[in-house]
PDB file of C-alpha atoms and ligand atoms in Angstrom:
ATOM      1  CA  MET A 253      95.308 106.184  65.886  1.00  0.00           C
ATOM      2  CA  VAL A 254      95.437 103.165  68.156  1.00  0.00           C
ATOM      3  CA  ALA A 255      96.601 103.939  71.663  1.00  0.00           C
ATOM      4  CA  GLU A 256      99.665 102.407  73.239  1.00  0.00           C
ATOM      5  CA  ARG A 257      98.680  99.985  75.996  1.00  0.00           C
ATOM      6  CA  ILE A 258     100.285 100.938  79.317  1.00  0.00           C
ATOM      7  CA  ASP A 259     101.344  97.683  80.944  1.00  0.00           C
ATOM      8  CA  GLY A 260     100.830  98.166  84.689  1.00  0.00           C
ATOM      9  CA  LYS A 261     101.335  94.479  85.344  1.00  0.00           C
ATOM     10  CA  GLU A 262     104.878  94.578  84.005  1.00  0.00           C
ATOM     11  CA  PHE A 263     105.686  97.918  85.685  1.00  0.00           C
ATOM     12  CA  ALA A 264     104.384  96.608  89.025  1.00  0.00           C
ATOM     13  CA  ALA A 265     106.495  93.443  88.712  1.00  0.00           C
ATOM     14  CA  GLY A 266     109.570  95.632  88.196  1.00  0.00           C
ATOM     15  CA  LEU A 267     108.690  97.750  91.235  1.00  0.00           C
ATOM     16  CA  ARG A 268     108.139  94.627  93.373  1.00  0.00           C
ATOM     17  CA  SER A 269     111.558  93.282  92.446  1.00  0.00           C
ATOM     18  CA  LYS A 270     113.177  96.612  93.383  1.00  0.00           C
ATOM     19  CA  VAL A 271     111.303  96.420  96.710  1.00  0.00           C
ATOM     20  CA  ALA A 272     112.577  92.867  97.237  1.00  0.00           C
ATOM     21  CA  GLU A 273     116.174  93.992  96.573  1.00  0.00           C
ATOM     22  CA  HIS A 274     115.854  96.758  99.191  1.00  0.00           C
ATOM     23  CA  VAL A 275     114.325  94.325 101.668  1.00  0.00           C
ATOM     24  CA  SER A 276     117.174  91.896 101.141  1.00  0.00           C
ATOM     25  CA  ARG A 277     119.748  94.672 101.703  1.00  0.00           C
ATOM     26  CA  LEU A 278     117.952  95.930 104.842  1.00  0.00           C
ATOM     27  CA  LYS A 279     118.098  92.392 106.218  1.00  0.00           C
ATOM     28  CA  SER A 280     121.744  91.732 105.418  1.00  0.00           C
ATOM     29  CA  ASP A 281     123.164  95.201 106.170  1.00  0.00           C
ATOM     30  CA  LYS A 282     120.955  96.368 109.041  1.00  0.00           C
ATOM     31  CA  GLY A 283     119.281  93.242 110.413  1.00  0.00           C
ATOM     32  CA  LEU A 284     115.879  94.795 109.669  1.00  0.00           C
ATOM     33  CA  THR A 285     112.857  93.049 108.118  1.00  0.00           C
ATOM     34  CA  PRO A 286     110.055  95.410 107.060  1.00  0.00           C
ATOM     35  CA  GLY A 287     106.686  94.262 108.430  1.00  0.00           C
ATOM     36  CA  LEU A 288     103.168  95.046 107.223  1.00  0.00           C
ATOM     37  CA  ALA A 289     100.035  94.473 109.319  1.00  0.00           C
ATOM     38  CA  VAL A 290      96.730  94.239 107.475  1.00  0.00           C
ATOM     39  CA  VAL A 291      93.473  94.412 109.417  1.00  0.00           C
ATOM     40  CA  LEU A 292      90.249  93.107 107.898  1.00  0.00           C
ATOM     41  CA  VAL A 293      86.945  93.506 109.710  1.00  0.00           C
ATOM     42  CA  GLY A 294      84.061  91.405 108.417  1.00  0.00           C
ATOM     43  CA  GLU A 295      83.528  89.124 105.445  1.00  0.00           C
ATOM     44  CA  ASP A 296      83.332  91.421 102.395  1.00  0.00           C
ATOM     45  CA  PRO A 297      84.347  89.050  99.545  1.00  0.00           C
ATOM     46  CA  ALA A 298      86.259  91.632  97.475  1.00  0.00           C
ATOM     47  CA  SER A 299      88.152  92.798 100.592  1.00  0.00           C
ATOM     48  CA  GLN A 300      89.041  89.198 101.435  1.00  0.00           C
ATOM     49  CA  VAL A 301      90.581  88.753  97.982  1.00  0.00           C
ATOM     50  CA  TYR A 302      92.597  91.998  98.274  1.00  0.00           C
ATOM     51  CA  VAL A 303      93.836  91.143 101.760  1.00  0.00           C
ATOM     52  CA  ARG A 304      94.954  87.658 100.711  1.00  0.00           C
ATOM     53  CA  SER A 305      96.787  89.135  97.751  1.00  0.00           C
ATOM     54  CA  LYS A 306      98.494  91.762  99.943  1.00  0.00           C
ATOM     55  CA  GLY A 307      99.660  89.087 102.399  1.00  0.00           C
ATOM     56  CA  ARG A 308     101.040  86.874  99.640  1.00  0.00           C
ATOM     57  CA  GLN A 309     102.923  89.662  97.869  1.00  0.00           C
ATOM     58  CA  THR A 310     104.315  90.978 101.173  1.00  0.00           C
ATOM     59  CA  VAL A 311     105.856  87.566 101.907  1.00  0.00           C
ATOM     60  CA  GLU A 312     107.086  87.192  98.311  1.00  0.00           C
ATOM     61  CA  ALA A 313     108.976  90.494  98.698  1.00  0.00           C
ATOM     62  CA  GLY A 314     110.749  89.050 101.753  1.00  0.00           C
ATOM     63  CA  MET A 315     108.804  91.090 104.320  1.00  0.00           C
ATOM     64  CA  LYS A 316     106.839  90.011 107.381  1.00  0.00           C
ATOM     65  CA  SER A 317     103.083  89.894 106.978  1.00  0.00           C
ATOM     66  CA  PHE A 318     100.746  90.128 109.966  1.00  0.00           C
ATOM     67  CA  GLU A 319      97.096  89.462 109.156  1.00  0.00           C
ATOM     68  CA  HIS A 320      94.348  90.300 111.635  1.00  0.00           C
ATOM     69  CA  LYS A 321      90.908  89.094 110.653  1.00  0.00           C
ATOM     70  CA  LEU A 322      88.160  90.332 112.940  1.00  0.00           C
ATOM     71  CA  SER A 323      84.491  89.428 112.943  1.00  0.00           C
ATOM     72  CA  ASP A 324      81.732  91.692 111.599  1.00  0.00           C
ATOM     73  CA  ASP A 325      80.546  92.583 115.101  1.00  0.00           C
ATOM     74  CA  THR A 326      83.941  93.776 116.383  1.00  0.00           C
ATOM     75  CA  SER A 327      83.452  96.866 118.545  1.00  0.00           C
ATOM     76  CA  GLU A 328      85.219 100.161 117.928  1.00  0.00           C
ATOM     77  CA  ALA A 329      87.035  99.760 121.269  1.00  0.00           C
ATOM     78  CA  GLU A 330      88.369  96.332 120.237  1.00  0.00           C
ATOM     79  CA  LEU A 331      89.577  97.631 116.871  1.00  0.00           C
ATOM     80  CA  LEU A 332      91.208 100.684 118.479  1.00  0.00           C
ATOM     81  CA  ALA A 333      92.931  98.413 121.016  1.00  0.00           C
ATOM     82  CA  LEU A 334      94.388  96.314 118.167  1.00  0.00           C
ATOM     83  CA  ILE A 335      95.608  99.442 116.366  1.00  0.00           C
ATOM     84  CA  ASP A 336      97.227 100.658 119.584  1.00  0.00           C
ATOM     85  CA  GLN A 337      98.998  97.304 119.925  1.00  0.00           C
ATOM     86  CA  LEU A 338     100.242  97.477 116.304  1.00  0.00           C
ATOM     87  CA  ASN A 339     101.348 101.120 116.760  1.00  0.00           C
ATOM     88  CA  ASN A 340     103.568  99.913 119.619  1.00  0.00           C
ATOM     89  CA  ASP A 341     104.914  96.790 117.908  1.00  0.00           C
ATOM     90  CA  ALA A 342     108.480  97.381 116.677  1.00  0.00           C
ATOM     91  CA  ASP A 343     108.172  94.557 114.104  1.00  0.00           C
ATOM     92  CA  VAL A 344     105.268  96.352 112.411  1.00  0.00           C
ATOM     93  CA  HIS A 345     106.347  99.243 110.171  1.00  0.00           C
ATOM     94  CA  GLY A 346     103.151  99.594 108.164  1.00  0.00           C
ATOM     95  CA  ILE A 347      99.488  99.274 109.187  1.00  0.00           C
ATOM     96  CA  LEU A 348      96.587  99.030 106.754  1.00  0.00           C
ATOM     97  CA  VAL A 349      92.956  98.780 107.807  1.00  0.00           C
ATOM     98  CA  GLN A 350      91.026  97.469 104.810  1.00  0.00           C
ATOM     99  CA  LEU A 351      88.096  99.703 103.793  1.00  0.00           C
ATOM    100  CA  PRO A 352      85.149  99.797 103.750  1.00  0.00           C
ATOM    101  CA  LEU A 353      84.575  99.047 107.428  1.00  0.00           C
ATOM    102  CA  PRO A 354      81.247  97.718 108.690  1.00  0.00           C
ATOM    103  CA  LYS A 355      78.716 100.552 109.167  1.00  0.00           C
ATOM    104  CA  HIS A 356      78.880 100.639 112.991  1.00  0.00           C
ATOM    105  CA  LEU A 357      82.572 101.622 112.935  1.00  0.00           C
ATOM    106  CA  ASN A 358      83.675 105.231 112.486  1.00  0.00           C
ATOM    107  CA  GLU A 359      86.122 105.107 109.578  1.00  0.00           C
ATOM    108  CA  SER A 360      87.916 108.409 110.190  1.00  0.00           C
ATOM    109  CA  LEU A 361      88.263 107.736 113.913  1.00  0.00           C
ATOM    110  CA  VAL A 362      89.834 104.357 113.161  1.00  0.00           C
ATOM    111  CA  ILE A 363      92.179 105.643 110.431  1.00  0.00           C
ATOM    112  CA  ASN A 364      93.329 108.569 112.545  1.00  0.00           C
ATOM    113  CA  ALA A 365      94.203 106.154 115.380  1.00  0.00           C
ATOM    114  CA  ILE A 366      96.991 104.679 113.212  1.00  0.00           C
ATOM    115  CA  ALA A 367     100.413 106.194 113.955  1.00  0.00           C
ATOM    116  CA  PRO A 368     100.972 108.543 110.952  1.00  0.00           C
ATOM    117  CA  GLU A 369     104.460 107.149 110.338  1.00  0.00           C
ATOM    118  CA  LYS A 370     102.966 103.630 110.008  1.00  0.00           C
ATOM    119  CA  ASP A 371     100.034 104.796 107.855  1.00  0.00           C
ATOM    120  CA  VAL A 372     101.171 103.140 104.596  1.00  0.00           C
ATOM    121  CA  ASP A 373      97.770 103.906 103.035  1.00  0.00           C
ATOM    122  CA  GLY A 374      98.362 107.652 103.458  1.00  0.00           C
ATOM    123  CA  PHE A 375      94.817 108.149 104.747  1.00  0.00           C
ATOM    124  CA  HIS A 376      95.651 109.657 108.169  1.00  0.00           C
ATOM    125  CA  ILE A 377      94.663 113.321 108.370  1.00  0.00           C
ATOM    126  CA  SER A 378      98.273 114.271 109.032  1.00  0.00           C
ATOM    127  CA  ASN A 379      99.490 112.542 105.835  1.00  0.00           C
ATOM    128  CA  VAL A 380      96.607 114.077 103.862  1.00  0.00           C
ATOM    129  CA  GLY A 381      97.629 117.518 105.148  1.00  0.00           C
ATOM    130  CA  ARG A 382     101.313 116.914 104.535  1.00  0.00           C
ATOM    131  CA  LEU A 383     100.641 115.880 100.923  1.00  0.00           C
ATOM    132  CA  ALA A 384      98.420 118.932 100.376  1.00  0.00           C
ATOM    133  CA  THR A 385     101.099 121.265 101.739  1.00  0.00           C
ATOM    134  CA  GLY A 386     104.046 119.730  99.888  1.00  0.00           C
ATOM    135  CA  GLN A 387     105.699 118.067 102.896  1.00  0.00           C
ATOM    136  CA  SER A 388     107.050 114.523 102.773  1.00  0.00           C
ATOM    137  CA  ALA A 389     104.108 112.208 103.381  1.00  0.00           C
ATOM    138  CA  MET A 390     102.896 108.652 103.080  1.00  0.00           C
ATOM    139  CA  VAL A 391     101.058 108.794  99.737  1.00  0.00           C
ATOM    140  CA  PRO A 392      97.913 106.723  98.990  1.00  0.00           C
ATOM    141  CA  CYS A 393      98.914 103.673  96.969  1.00  0.00           C
ATOM    142  CA  THR A 394      96.500 103.747  94.007  1.00  0.00           C
ATOM    143  CA  PRO A 395      97.084 107.392  92.999  1.00  0.00           C
ATOM    144  CA  LEU A 396     100.806 106.900  93.596  1.00  0.00           C
ATOM    145  CA  GLY A 397     100.714 103.951  91.186  1.00  0.00           C
ATOM    146  CA  CYS A 398      98.900 106.104  88.601  1.00  0.00           C
ATOM    147  CA  LEU A 399     101.529 108.835  88.951  1.00  0.00           C
ATOM    148  CA  LEU A 400     104.380 106.368  88.433  1.00  0.00           C
ATOM    149  CA  LEU A 401     102.773 105.123  85.205  1.00  0.00           C
ATOM    150  CA  LEU A 402     102.204 108.690  83.998  1.00  0.00           C
ATOM    151  CA  ARG A 403     105.778 109.777  84.723  1.00  0.00           C
ATOM    152  CA  ASP A 404     107.135 106.659  83.078  1.00  0.00           C
ATOM    153  CA  ARG A 405     105.268 107.508  79.889  1.00  0.00           C
ATOM    154  CA  LEU A 406     105.341 111.297  79.866  1.00  0.00           C
ATOM    155  CA  GLY A 407     108.391 112.270  81.937  1.00  0.00           C
ATOM    156  CA  ASP A 408     107.937 115.859  83.121  1.00  0.00           C
ATOM    157  CA  LEU A 409     104.218 116.549  83.635  1.00  0.00           C
ATOM    158  CA  SER A 410     104.549 120.262  84.229  1.00  0.00           C
ATOM    159  CA  GLY A 411     102.033 122.472  82.451  1.00  0.00           C
ATOM    160  CA  LEU A 412      99.860 119.599  81.251  1.00  0.00           C
ATOM    161  CA  ASN A 413      96.089 119.739  81.665  1.00  0.00           C
ATOM    162  CA  ALA A 414      95.028 116.921  83.989  1.00  0.00           C
ATOM    163  CA  VAL A 415      91.398 116.007  84.600  1.00  0.00           C
ATOM    164  CA  VAL A 416      90.472 113.643  87.431  1.00  0.00           C
ATOM    165  CA  VAL A 417      87.023 112.098  87.202  1.00  0.00           C
ATOM    166  CA  GLY A 418      85.892 111.299  90.757  1.00  0.00           C
ATOM    167  CA  ARG A 419      86.518 112.966  94.122  1.00  0.00           C
ATOM    168  CA  SER A 420      87.009 110.103  96.563  1.00  0.00           C
ATOM    169  CA  ASN A 421      89.383 110.401  99.510  1.00  0.00           C
ATOM    170  CA  ILE A 422      91.149 107.203  98.410  1.00  0.00           C
ATOM    171  CA  VAL A 423      91.854 108.121  94.776  1.00  0.00           C
ATOM    172  CA  GLY A 424      90.369 111.324  93.286  1.00  0.00           C
ATOM    173  CA  LYS A 425      91.489 113.896  95.856  1.00  0.00           C
ATOM    174  CA  PRO A 426      95.029 112.575  96.468  1.00  0.00           C
ATOM    175  CA  MET A 427      95.466 112.059  92.698  1.00  0.00           C
ATOM    176  CA  ALA A 428      94.649 115.740  92.161  1.00  0.00           C
ATOM    177  CA  GLN A 429      97.173 116.738  94.849  1.00  0.00           C
ATOM    178  CA  LEU A 430      99.909 114.603  93.298  1.00  0.00           C
ATOM    179  CA  LEU A 431      99.297 116.045  89.820  1.00  0.00           C
ATOM    180  CA  LEU A 432      99.254 119.568  91.228  1.00  0.00           C
ATOM    181  CA  ALA A 433     102.565 118.872  92.981  1.00  0.00           C
ATOM    182  CA  LYS A 434     103.951 117.931  89.550  1.00  0.00           C
ATOM    183  CA  SER A 435     102.766 121.326  88.224  1.00  0.00           C
ATOM    184  CA  CYS A 436      99.816 120.090  86.162  1.00  0.00           C
ATOM    185  CA  THR A 437      96.764 122.312  85.719  1.00  0.00           C
ATOM    186  CA  VAL A 438      94.260 120.126  87.559  1.00  0.00           C
ATOM    187  CA  THR A 439      90.481 119.884  87.295  1.00  0.00           C
ATOM    188  CA  VAL A 440      88.488 117.495  89.490  1.00  0.00           C
ATOM    189  CA  THR A 441      85.126 116.486  88.037  1.00  0.00           C
ATOM    190  CA  HIS A 442      82.271 114.664  89.780  1.00  0.00           C
ATOM    191  CA  SER A 443      78.590 113.824  89.533  1.00  0.00           C
ATOM    192  CA  ARG A 444      77.535 117.512  89.591  1.00  0.00           C
ATOM    193  CA  THR A 445      80.024 118.710  86.971  1.00  0.00           C
ATOM    194  CA  ARG A 446      78.341 120.488  84.065  1.00  0.00           C
ATOM    195  CA  ASP A 447      79.255 119.263  80.592  1.00  0.00           C
ATOM    196  CA  ILE A 448      81.745 116.762  81.931  1.00  0.00           C
ATOM    197  CA  GLU A 449      82.505 115.509  78.422  1.00  0.00           C
ATOM    198  CA  LYS A 450      83.737 118.954  77.347  1.00  0.00           C
ATOM    199  CA  VAL A 451      85.911 119.251  80.458  1.00  0.00           C
ATOM    200  CA  CYS A 452      87.418 115.825  79.781  1.00  0.00           C
ATOM    201  CA  ARG A 453      88.162 116.721  76.163  1.00  0.00           C
ATOM    202  CA  GLU A 454      90.591 119.401  77.425  1.00  0.00           C
ATOM    203  CA  ALA A 455      92.683 116.801  79.249  1.00  0.00           C
ATOM    204  CA  ASP A 456      96.213 115.836  78.242  1.00  0.00           C
ATOM    205  CA  ILE A 457      95.998 113.438  81.203  1.00  0.00           C
ATOM    206  CA  LEU A 458      92.654 111.873  82.090  1.00  0.00           C
ATOM    207  CA  VAL A 459      92.329 109.806  85.268  1.00  0.00           C
ATOM    208  CA  ALA A 460      88.986 108.013  85.681  1.00  0.00           C
ATOM    209  CA  ALA A 461      88.145 106.936  89.233  1.00  0.00           C
ATOM    210  CA  VAL A 462      84.375 107.026  89.641  1.00  0.00           C
ATOM    211  CA  GLY A 463      83.352 103.386  89.906  1.00  0.00           C
ATOM    212  CA  ARG A 464      80.915 103.594  86.957  1.00  0.00           C
ATOM    213  CA  PRO A 465      81.461 100.913  84.334  1.00  0.00           C
ATOM    214  CA  GLU A 466      82.684 102.252  80.971  1.00  0.00           C
ATOM    215  CA  MET A 467      81.372 105.773  81.647  1.00  0.00           C
ATOM    216  CA  VAL A 468      84.171 107.619  79.830  1.00  0.00           C
ATOM    217  CA  LYS A 469      83.750 107.197  76.063  1.00  0.00           C
ATOM    218  CA  GLY A 470      86.190 107.756  73.221  1.00  0.00           C
ATOM    219  CA  SER A 471      84.305 110.951  72.288  1.00  0.00           C
ATOM    220  CA  TRP A 472      85.276 112.426  75.704  1.00  0.00           C
ATOM    221  CA  ILE A 473      88.987 112.090  74.981  1.00  0.00           C
ATOM    222  CA  LYS A 474      91.400 114.573  73.410  1.00  0.00           C
ATOM    223  CA  PRO A 475      93.307 112.888  70.567  1.00  0.00           C
ATOM    224  CA  GLY A 476      96.650 111.646  71.847  1.00  0.00           C
ATOM    225  CA  ALA A 477      95.785 112.030  75.551  1.00  0.00           C
ATOM    226  CA  THR A 478      97.101 109.664  78.210  1.00  0.00           C
ATOM    227  CA  VAL A 479      94.224 107.855  79.915  1.00  0.00           C
ATOM    228  CA  ILE A 480      94.511 106.133  83.301  1.00  0.00           C
ATOM    229  CA  ASP A 481      91.583 103.907  84.223  1.00  0.00           C
ATOM    230  CA  VAL A 482      91.275 103.192  87.955  1.00  0.00           C
ATOM    231  CA  GLY A 483      87.860 101.485  87.700  1.00  0.00           C
ATOM    232  CA  ILE A 484      87.305  97.892  88.806  1.00  0.00           C
ATOM    233  CA  ASN A 485      83.712  96.993  87.917  1.00  0.00           C
ATOM    234  CA  TRP A 486      82.223  93.543  87.497  1.00  0.00           C
ATOM    235  CA  ILE A 487      79.407  93.575  84.954  1.00  0.00           C
ATOM    236  CA  GLU A 488      76.987  90.893  83.768  1.00  0.00           C
ATOM    237  CA  LYS A 489      77.730  89.435  80.339  1.00  0.00           C
ATOM    238  CA  PRO A 490      74.743  89.042  77.977  1.00  0.00           C
ATOM    239  CA  GLU A 491      75.555  85.342  77.657  1.00  0.00           C
ATOM    240  CA  GLY A 492      75.725  84.935  81.432  1.00  0.00           C
ATOM    241  CA  GLY A 493      78.589  85.225  83.917  1.00  0.00           C
ATOM    242  CA  THR A 494      80.525  88.395  84.680  1.00  0.00           C
ATOM    243  CA  ARG A 495      83.479  90.311  83.284  1.00  0.00           C
ATOM    244  CA  LEU A 496      85.771  92.984  84.657  1.00  0.00           C
ATOM    245  CA  VAL A 497      85.673  96.461  83.076  1.00  0.00           C
ATOM    246  CA  GLY A 498      87.068  99.849  83.993  1.00  0.00           C
ATOM    247  CA  ASP A 499      85.483 103.303  84.177  1.00  0.00           C
ATOM    248  CA  VAL A 500      86.612 103.907  80.583  1.00  0.00           C
ATOM    249  CA  ASP A 501      85.070 102.322  77.499  1.00  0.00           C
ATOM    250  CA  TYR A 502      88.367 100.786  76.329  1.00  0.00           C
ATOM    251  CA  ASP A 503      87.310  99.951  72.785  1.00  0.00           C
ATOM    252  CA  SER A 504      86.276 103.477  71.804  1.00  0.00           C
ATOM    253  CA  ALA A 505      88.859 105.255  74.002  1.00  0.00           C
ATOM    254  CA  SER A 506      91.790 103.289  72.607  1.00  0.00           C
ATOM    255  CA  GLN A 507      90.947 104.612  69.107  1.00  0.00           C
ATOM    256  CA  ILE A 508      91.486 108.222  70.255  1.00  0.00           C
ATOM    257  CA  ALA A 509      93.947 108.235  73.170  1.00  0.00           C
ATOM    258  CA  GLY A 510      97.720 108.213  72.771  1.00  0.00           C
ATOM    259  CA  ALA A 511      98.114 105.717  75.588  1.00  0.00           C
ATOM    260  CA  ILE A 512      95.731 103.957  77.946  1.00  0.00           C
ATOM    261  CA  THR A 513      95.807 101.513  80.854  1.00  0.00           C
ATOM    262  CA  PRO A 514      93.773  98.324  80.343  1.00  0.00           C
ATOM    263  CA  VAL A 515      91.505  96.732  82.948  1.00  0.00           C
ATOM    264  CA  PRO A 516      92.681  94.289  84.183  1.00  0.00           C
ATOM    265  CA  GLY A 517      96.463  94.693  83.997  1.00  0.00           C
ATOM    266  CA  GLY A 518      96.725  98.476  84.288  1.00  0.00           C
ATOM    267  CA  VAL A 519      96.458 100.354  87.575  1.00  0.00           C
ATOM    268  CA  GLY A 520      95.295  97.347  89.658  1.00  0.00           C
ATOM    269  CA  PRO A 521      98.681  95.637  90.139  1.00  0.00           C
ATOM    270  CA  MET A 522     100.317  99.001  90.936  1.00  0.00           C
ATOM    271  CA  THR A 523      98.373  99.472  94.176  1.00  0.00           C
ATOM    272  CA  ILE A 524      99.930  96.588  96.097  1.00  0.00           C
ATOM    273  CA  ALA A 525     103.391  97.235  94.609  1.00  0.00           C
ATOM    274  CA  CYS A 526     103.179 100.818  95.969  1.00  0.00           C
ATOM    275  CA  LEU A 527     101.946  99.509  99.320  1.00  0.00           C
ATOM    276  CA  LEU A 528     105.079  97.349  99.572  1.00  0.00           C
ATOM    277  CA  ALA A 529     107.252 100.325  98.585  1.00  0.00           C
ATOM    278  CA  ASN A 530     105.561 102.497 101.252  1.00  0.00           C
ATOM    279  CA  THR A 531     106.238  99.787 103.849  1.00  0.00           C
ATOM    280  CA  VAL A 532     109.957  99.788 103.005  1.00  0.00           C
ATOM    281  CA  THR A 533     109.932 103.605 103.241  1.00  0.00           C
ATOM    282  CA  ALA A 534     108.206 103.448 106.646  1.00  0.00           C
ATOM    283  CA  CYS A 535     110.704 100.852 107.884  1.00  0.00           C
ATOM    284  CA  CYS A 536     113.681 102.982 106.804  1.00  0.00           C
ATOM    285  CA  ARG A 537     112.323 106.196 108.293  1.00  0.00           C
ATOM    286  CA  SER A 538     111.421 104.571 111.620  1.00  0.00           C
ATOM    287  CA  ASN A 539     115.012 103.365 111.907  1.00  0.00           C
ATOM    288  CA  GLY A 540     116.573 106.718 111.048  1.00  0.00           C
ATOM    289  CA  LEU A 541     117.588 105.586 107.549  1.00  0.00           C
ATOM    290  CA  GLU A 542     117.010 107.452 104.325  1.00  0.00           C
ATOM    291  CA  ALA A 543     114.123 105.964 102.292  1.00  0.00           C
ATOM    292  CA  PRO A 544     115.233 104.470  98.942  1.00  0.00           C
ATOM    293  CA  ALA A 545     115.079 107.133  96.233  1.00  0.00           C
ATOM    294  CA  ASP A 546     114.479 104.749  93.321  1.00  0.00           C
ATOM    295  CA  LEU A 547     111.144 103.264  94.434  1.00  0.00           C
ATOM    296  CA  VAL A 548     108.425 105.866  94.122  1.00  0.00           C
ATOM    297  CA  ASN A 549     110.097 109.148  93.180  1.00  0.00           C
TER     298      ASN A 549
HETATM  299  N1  GUN B 712      89.708  99.649  99.883  1.00  0.00           N
HETATM  300  C1  GUN B 712      89.821  99.924  98.548  1.00  0.00           C
HETATM  301  N2  GUN B 712      91.036 100.436  98.259  1.00  0.00           N
HETATM  302  C2  GUN B 712      91.713 100.502  99.433  1.00  0.00           C
HETATM  303  C3  GUN B 712      93.014 100.925  99.760  1.00  0.00           C
HETATM  304  O1  GUN B 712      93.813 101.393  98.923  1.00  0.00           O
HETATM  305  N3  GUN B 712      93.338 100.834 101.075  1.00  0.00           N
HETATM  306  C4  GUN B 712      92.478 100.355 102.018  1.00  0.00           C
HETATM  307  N4  GUN B 712      92.886 100.323 103.293  1.00  0.00           N
HETATM  308  N5  GUN B 712      91.251  99.943 101.731  1.00  0.00           N
HETATM  309  C5  GUN B 712      90.880 100.012 100.444  1.00  0.00           C
END
């Protein structure tokens, strides 16, 4: 069996055009332009690429983009002062502080300084708690993107066995919460899990988010399972240069799975599309309007 390739690039393009339609209607009907502020501290090359891409796609969707690039030695007080300013800026509906932050800055302190209703990353403790308790919340963009792809392929997820490989705050934990909210039976595995391969082989849905290149092999996968690969790993090629691979060994996994996301072109493009959707949601809610139902539900 050769797995169906789940095209996240195409799905994300569709979501971005729906976002753009909502933005256009908010402008013409309500005189509102959703605005997203992105804060980057330091010179991390991967973060610079992501931030540039976020800014470009925000503008392409018709929204306002506010980029704040701060030097590596920015103090916590300076960063908190900027967040306070953005919290109080009516043109800014979403705030994202790119992670990781330089070591001298306290990540949770900084994230929890963002107004929860502008926390389009869904990392604020209040959004984390709201998601865990089934209340409406800002949902982290990457797991939200994974869920949209899963629901598009599988429809109702209820009763399915879902295994999440990785327990990060950004992907693994919120992914598990989202799957649980859709009535999956959820197992979260990590570096201490015993016989991880056997656990994975029980999965109807397998989400790999560990940051270890090609760790999940075809032999770990239940025949016909749906596999979502969140990994973005650059590895050295034997002939020199680098190539991008996921956390799943695509060649062997695609012989066993029913469907699988490629890397690149799978989950990656979904993250920014969901960020744009969350920004529209935040803009609507902050103006007493109902958030569009067709974006991320
Ligand atoms: N760094 C890696 N992924 C993310 C993300 O989704 N949001 C933020 N703010 N930083 C990240």
